[in-house]
Amino acid sequence: MNKMTSRTPATGNKRLLPMLLGVVVVILIIALVYVTTGGKASDSDVFEGLPNYTDVKGTIVVDGLKVEKQPHLGSGDAKVKVIEFADFKCPACKKWTEAYLDTFIKDYVDTGKADFYFMNFAFIDRDSYLAASAGEAIYKQSNEKFWEYVHKLYANQGDESKIWATQKFILNFVKENIGGIDYARFEQDVKNHTYMYDVKEDFKIAGAYGVNGTPKFMVNGVLLKDSSYEGLTAAVESGLAETAK
């Protein structure tokens, strides 16, 4: 009786040890996955809803800049036409907009000297395309709200090297920051990639005119080599002088 009693704990311990080792292994695997991924969502979650240029159907013909389709600032009657080519993920675009856009508007747009147009050159990553198509969706509802989107999205810009402008981020961002639009319509346009053709068309047209990065500027059809504010204003002043002759 005493022998049987003394064996029972030993047998239980033999069975318990493999179970404990299994639990430890599972915990270590979970910890390793968490550390290596930084606790982030899986790639499938990150890429969910992101568009791809290869998914866009339709033939794109480059037959002009089509500025009449682009978001704009100004009356449309100015002698000098300025186009900015930009990517919402581009840190340099954010920097230029925050440092110079308001000054350019005050000195050249509000005075009637120039009209300013925005054209997508979404090239950095797939969330560039989504951010651009979301901008198009807002522009189709309101040109004014598009420029609000530009300023606020740049203010909330993420790391250029990471996928941050996901479908979830864009939908939440617009819902919380851009009022005065039909949000249900916007949401459907983003989910259905309604304006991805427009984004791809912008990209193809810009590339055909020599755009290979952002921000880039074109003044009266001439692409500037210099993207500085001084270079832009010098080109605008030159354009004004030409039209005054």
Short mmCIF file of C-alpha atoms in Angstrom, two decimals:
data_model
loop_
_atom_site.label_atom_id
_atom_site.label_comp_id
_atom_site.label_asym_id
_atom_site.label_seq_id
_atom_site.Cartn_x
_atom_site.Cartn_y
_atom_site.Cartn_z
CA MET A 1 0.00 0.00 0.00
CA ASN A 2 2.81 2.31 0.95
CA LYS A 3 4.66 1.44 -2.28
CA MET A 4 1.66 2.25 -4.47
CA THR A 5 1.14 5.53 -2.62
CA SER A 6 4.78 6.51 -3.10
CA ARG A 7 4.65 5.76 -6.89
CA THR A 8 1.58 7.86 -7.67
CA PRO A 9 3.26 11.31 -7.35
CA ALA A 10 6.22 10.15 -9.42
CA THR A 11 3.95 8.99 -12.29
CA GLY A 12 1.99 12.27 -12.12
CA ASN A 13 5.20 14.26 -12.26
CA LYS A 14 6.36 12.40 -15.37
CA ARG A 15 3.11 13.27 -17.12
CA LEU A 16 3.13 16.88 -15.94
CA LEU A 17 6.67 17.68 -17.07
CA PRO A 18 6.06 17.27 -20.85
CA MET A 19 2.90 19.35 -20.53
CA LEU A 20 4.79 22.16 -18.80
CA LEU A 21 7.57 22.01 -21.39
CA GLY A 22 4.95 22.26 -24.16
CA VAL A 23 3.39 25.32 -22.55
CA VAL A 24 6.81 26.95 -22.20
CA VAL A 25 7.61 26.28 -25.88
CA VAL A 26 4.29 27.80 -27.01
CA ILE A 27 4.88 30.91 -24.86
CA LEU A 28 8.40 31.30 -26.26
CA ILE A 29 7.11 31.02 -29.85
CA ILE A 30 4.43 33.66 -29.22
CA ALA A 31 6.99 35.96 -27.60
CA LEU A 32 9.40 35.48 -30.51
CA VAL A 33 6.69 36.32 -33.08
CA TYR A 34 5.70 39.43 -31.11
CA VAL A 35 9.30 40.63 -30.84
CA THR A 36 10.14 40.03 -34.52
CA THR A 37 6.98 41.76 -35.74
CA GLY A 38 7.06 44.52 -33.17
CA GLY A 39 3.55 43.61 -32.08
CA LYS A 40 2.20 44.87 -35.40
CA ALA A 41 -0.58 43.48 -37.55
CA SER A 42 0.27 40.89 -40.17
CA ASP A 43 1.18 41.94 -43.70
CA SER A 44 -2.23 40.77 -44.89
CA ASP A 45 -3.89 43.18 -42.45
CA VAL A 46 -1.63 46.07 -43.47
CA PHE A 47 -2.13 45.54 -47.21
CA GLU A 48 -5.87 44.90 -46.96
CA GLY A 49 -7.75 47.31 -49.23
CA LEU A 50 -4.59 48.84 -50.74
CA PRO A 51 -4.82 49.32 -54.51
CA ASN A 52 -2.31 48.29 -57.14
CA TYR A 53 -1.69 50.08 -60.43
CA THR A 54 -1.82 46.73 -62.21
CA ASP A 55 -5.43 46.34 -61.04
CA VAL A 56 -6.52 49.54 -62.81
CA LYS A 57 -8.33 48.80 -66.05
CA GLY A 58 -8.58 51.10 -69.04
CA THR A 59 -6.26 52.56 -71.64
CA ILE A 60 -4.50 55.76 -70.68
CA VAL A 61 -3.59 58.12 -73.49
CA VAL A 62 -1.23 61.00 -72.75
CA ASP A 63 -2.64 63.90 -74.74
CA GLY A 64 -1.95 66.93 -72.57
CA LEU A 65 -1.70 67.87 -68.92
CA LYS A 66 -5.49 68.03 -68.38
CA VAL A 67 -5.22 70.71 -65.71
CA GLU A 68 -8.97 71.21 -65.91
CA LYS A 69 -9.35 67.90 -64.06
CA GLN A 70 -6.98 68.80 -61.23
CA PRO A 71 -7.56 70.36 -57.80
CA HIS A 72 -6.66 74.03 -58.05
CA LEU A 73 -6.17 77.34 -56.31
CA GLY A 74 -6.96 80.55 -58.15
CA SER A 75 -9.53 81.87 -60.59
CA GLY A 76 -8.29 79.86 -63.54
CA ASP A 77 -7.73 83.04 -65.54
CA ALA A 78 -4.15 83.78 -64.53
CA LYS A 79 -1.52 83.98 -67.26
CA VAL A 80 0.85 81.72 -65.36
CA LYS A 81 -0.12 78.12 -64.59
CA VAL A 82 1.82 76.26 -61.90
CA ILE A 83 1.48 72.51 -61.38
CA GLU A 84 2.85 70.72 -58.34
CA PHE A 85 3.50 66.98 -58.70
CA ALA A 86 3.38 65.36 -55.27
CA ASP A 87 3.07 62.15 -53.26
CA PHE A 88 1.32 62.32 -49.88
CA LYS A 89 3.99 60.01 -48.40
CA CYS A 90 6.83 62.29 -49.52
CA PRO A 91 8.52 64.11 -46.60
CA ALA A 92 9.87 66.80 -48.94
CA CYS A 93 6.33 67.48 -50.20
CA LYS A 94 5.15 67.89 -46.61
CA LYS A 95 8.05 70.23 -45.85
CA TRP A 96 7.43 72.36 -48.96
CA THR A 97 3.70 72.62 -48.33
CA GLU A 98 4.10 73.60 -44.70
CA ALA A 99 6.89 76.08 -45.38
CA TYR A 100 5.83 77.73 -48.64
CA LEU A 101 2.33 77.01 -49.93
CA ASP A 102 0.51 79.66 -47.90
CA THR A 103 3.14 82.25 -48.86
CA PHE A 104 2.82 81.35 -52.54
CA ILE A 105 -0.97 81.63 -52.34
CA LYS A 106 -0.74 85.06 -50.71
CA ASP A 107 1.88 86.45 -53.10
CA TYR A 108 0.82 84.88 -56.39
CA VAL A 109 -2.58 83.20 -56.28
CA ASP A 110 -4.57 85.76 -54.29
CA THR A 111 -3.07 88.54 -56.40
CA GLY A 112 -4.21 86.86 -59.61
CA LYS A 113 -0.68 86.36 -60.93
CA ALA A 114 -0.78 82.56 -60.99
CA ASP A 115 -3.09 79.59 -60.78
CA PHE A 116 -1.85 76.61 -58.78
CA TYR A 117 -2.75 73.00 -59.58
CA PHE A 118 -2.09 69.75 -57.72
CA MET A 119 -1.26 66.59 -59.68
CA ASN A 120 -0.61 63.17 -58.16
CA PHE A 121 2.68 61.45 -58.72
CA ALA A 122 2.05 58.57 -56.32
CA PHE A 123 5.12 56.39 -56.60
CA ILE A 124 6.56 55.62 -53.15
CA ASP A 125 4.37 52.64 -52.21
CA ARG A 126 0.88 51.19 -52.48
CA ASP A 127 -0.46 53.39 -49.71
CA SER A 128 0.66 56.38 -51.79
CA TYR A 129 -1.92 55.29 -54.37
CA LEU A 130 -4.61 54.96 -51.71
CA ALA A 131 -3.90 58.36 -50.18
CA ALA A 132 -4.01 59.88 -53.67
CA SER A 133 -7.28 58.18 -54.63
CA ALA A 134 -8.81 59.30 -51.32
CA GLY A 135 -7.77 62.84 -52.19
CA GLU A 136 -9.45 62.48 -55.58
CA ALA A 137 -12.62 61.24 -53.88
CA ILE A 138 -12.69 64.33 -51.68
CA TYR A 139 -11.89 66.65 -54.61
CA LYS A 140 -14.83 65.25 -56.58
CA GLN A 141 -17.04 66.46 -53.73
CA SER A 142 -15.26 69.72 -52.90
CA ASN A 143 -12.15 71.47 -54.22
CA GLU A 144 -11.95 73.42 -50.95
CA LYS A 145 -12.08 70.26 -48.83
CA PHE A 146 -9.33 68.72 -50.95
CA TRP A 147 -6.90 71.43 -49.84
CA GLU A 148 -7.96 70.89 -46.25
CA TYR A 149 -7.15 67.20 -46.76
CA VAL A 150 -3.72 68.14 -48.16
CA HIS A 151 -2.76 70.24 -45.14
CA LYS A 152 -4.11 67.86 -42.51
CA LEU A 153 -2.79 64.66 -44.08
CA TYR A 154 0.71 66.11 -44.34
CA ALA A 155 0.42 67.17 -40.69
CA ASN A 156 -0.30 63.51 -39.84
CA GLN A 157 2.21 62.01 -42.27
CA GLY A 158 3.82 58.73 -41.17
CA ASP A 159 7.23 57.23 -41.83
CA GLU A 160 8.03 57.19 -45.56
CA SER A 161 9.57 53.71 -45.27
CA LYS A 162 6.46 52.17 -43.70
CA ILE A 163 2.92 51.41 -44.85
CA TRP A 164 0.88 53.89 -42.81
CA ALA A 165 -1.81 55.28 -45.16
CA THR A 166 -3.85 52.09 -44.95
CA GLN A 167 -7.53 51.92 -45.77
CA LYS A 168 -8.38 51.85 -42.07
CA PHE A 169 -6.16 54.87 -41.36
CA ILE A 170 -7.51 56.94 -44.26
CA LEU A 171 -11.15 56.23 -43.44
CA ASN A 172 -10.68 57.06 -39.75
CA PHE A 173 -8.55 60.10 -40.54
CA VAL A 174 -11.12 61.64 -42.87
CA LYS A 175 -14.00 60.80 -40.57
CA GLU A 176 -12.30 62.59 -37.68
CA ASN A 177 -10.68 65.50 -39.54
CA ILE A 178 -12.61 66.41 -42.70
CA GLY A 179 -16.15 67.61 -42.14
CA GLY A 180 -18.65 68.89 -44.66
CA ILE A 181 -18.49 65.98 -47.11
CA ASP A 182 -20.74 63.00 -47.77
CA TYR A 183 -18.72 60.52 -45.72
CA ALA A 184 -20.72 57.45 -46.81
CA ARG A 185 -20.01 58.30 -50.45
CA PHE A 186 -16.34 58.91 -49.65
CA GLU A 187 -16.06 55.57 -47.84
CA GLN A 188 -17.51 53.68 -50.79
CA ASP A 189 -15.21 55.51 -53.23
CA VAL A 190 -12.16 54.54 -51.16
CA LYS A 191 -13.21 50.91 -50.72
CA ASN A 192 -14.16 50.56 -54.40
CA HIS A 193 -11.03 52.38 -55.63
CA THR A 194 -13.35 54.58 -57.66
CA TYR A 195 -10.69 57.11 -58.63
CA MET A 196 -7.64 54.90 -59.04
CA TYR A 197 -7.82 55.41 -62.81
CA ASP A 198 -7.42 59.17 -62.24
CA VAL A 199 -4.41 58.56 -59.99
CA LYS A 200 -2.78 56.25 -62.53
CA GLU A 201 -3.56 58.71 -65.33
CA ASP A 202 -1.84 61.50 -63.37
CA PHE A 203 1.16 59.23 -62.86
CA LYS A 204 1.43 58.34 -66.55
CA ILE A 205 1.03 61.94 -67.70
CA ALA A 206 3.59 63.23 -65.20
CA GLY A 207 6.09 60.55 -66.22
CA ALA A 208 5.61 61.42 -69.88
CA TYR A 209 6.57 65.04 -69.10
CA GLY A 210 9.74 63.99 -67.29
CA VAL A 211 8.61 63.88 -63.66
CA ASN A 212 10.72 61.35 -61.75
CA GLY A 213 10.30 62.40 -58.11
CA THR A 214 8.48 64.75 -55.77
CA PRO A 215 7.91 67.57 -55.25
CA LYS A 216 8.32 68.79 -58.82
CA PHE A 217 6.93 71.96 -60.37
CA MET A 218 5.91 72.96 -63.86
CA VAL A 219 5.38 76.55 -64.91
CA ASN A 220 3.48 77.19 -68.14
CA GLY A 221 4.28 73.70 -69.39
CA VAL A 222 7.99 73.76 -68.51
CA LEU A 223 9.20 71.30 -65.87
CA LEU A 224 11.63 72.98 -63.46
CA LYS A 225 14.89 71.30 -62.57
CA ASP A 226 14.97 73.24 -59.29
CA SER A 227 12.22 72.44 -56.75
CA SER A 228 13.18 75.23 -54.37
CA TYR A 229 10.80 78.06 -53.59
CA GLU A 230 13.27 80.53 -55.07
CA GLY A 231 13.43 78.51 -58.28
CA LEU A 232 9.64 78.38 -58.52
CA THR A 233 9.08 82.08 -57.90
CA ALA A 234 11.83 83.00 -60.38
CA ALA A 235 10.10 80.91 -63.04
CA VAL A 236 6.74 82.50 -62.24
CA GLU A 237 8.21 86.00 -62.46
CA SER A 238 9.80 85.08 -65.78
CA GLY A 239 6.43 83.80 -67.00
CA LEU A 240 4.73 87.02 -65.94
CA ALA A 241 7.36 89.04 -67.78
CA GLU A 242 6.84 86.99 -70.94
CA THR A 243 3.07 87.41 -70.89
CA ALA A 244 3.44 91.17 -70.34
CA LYS A 245 5.27 91.64 -73.66
#
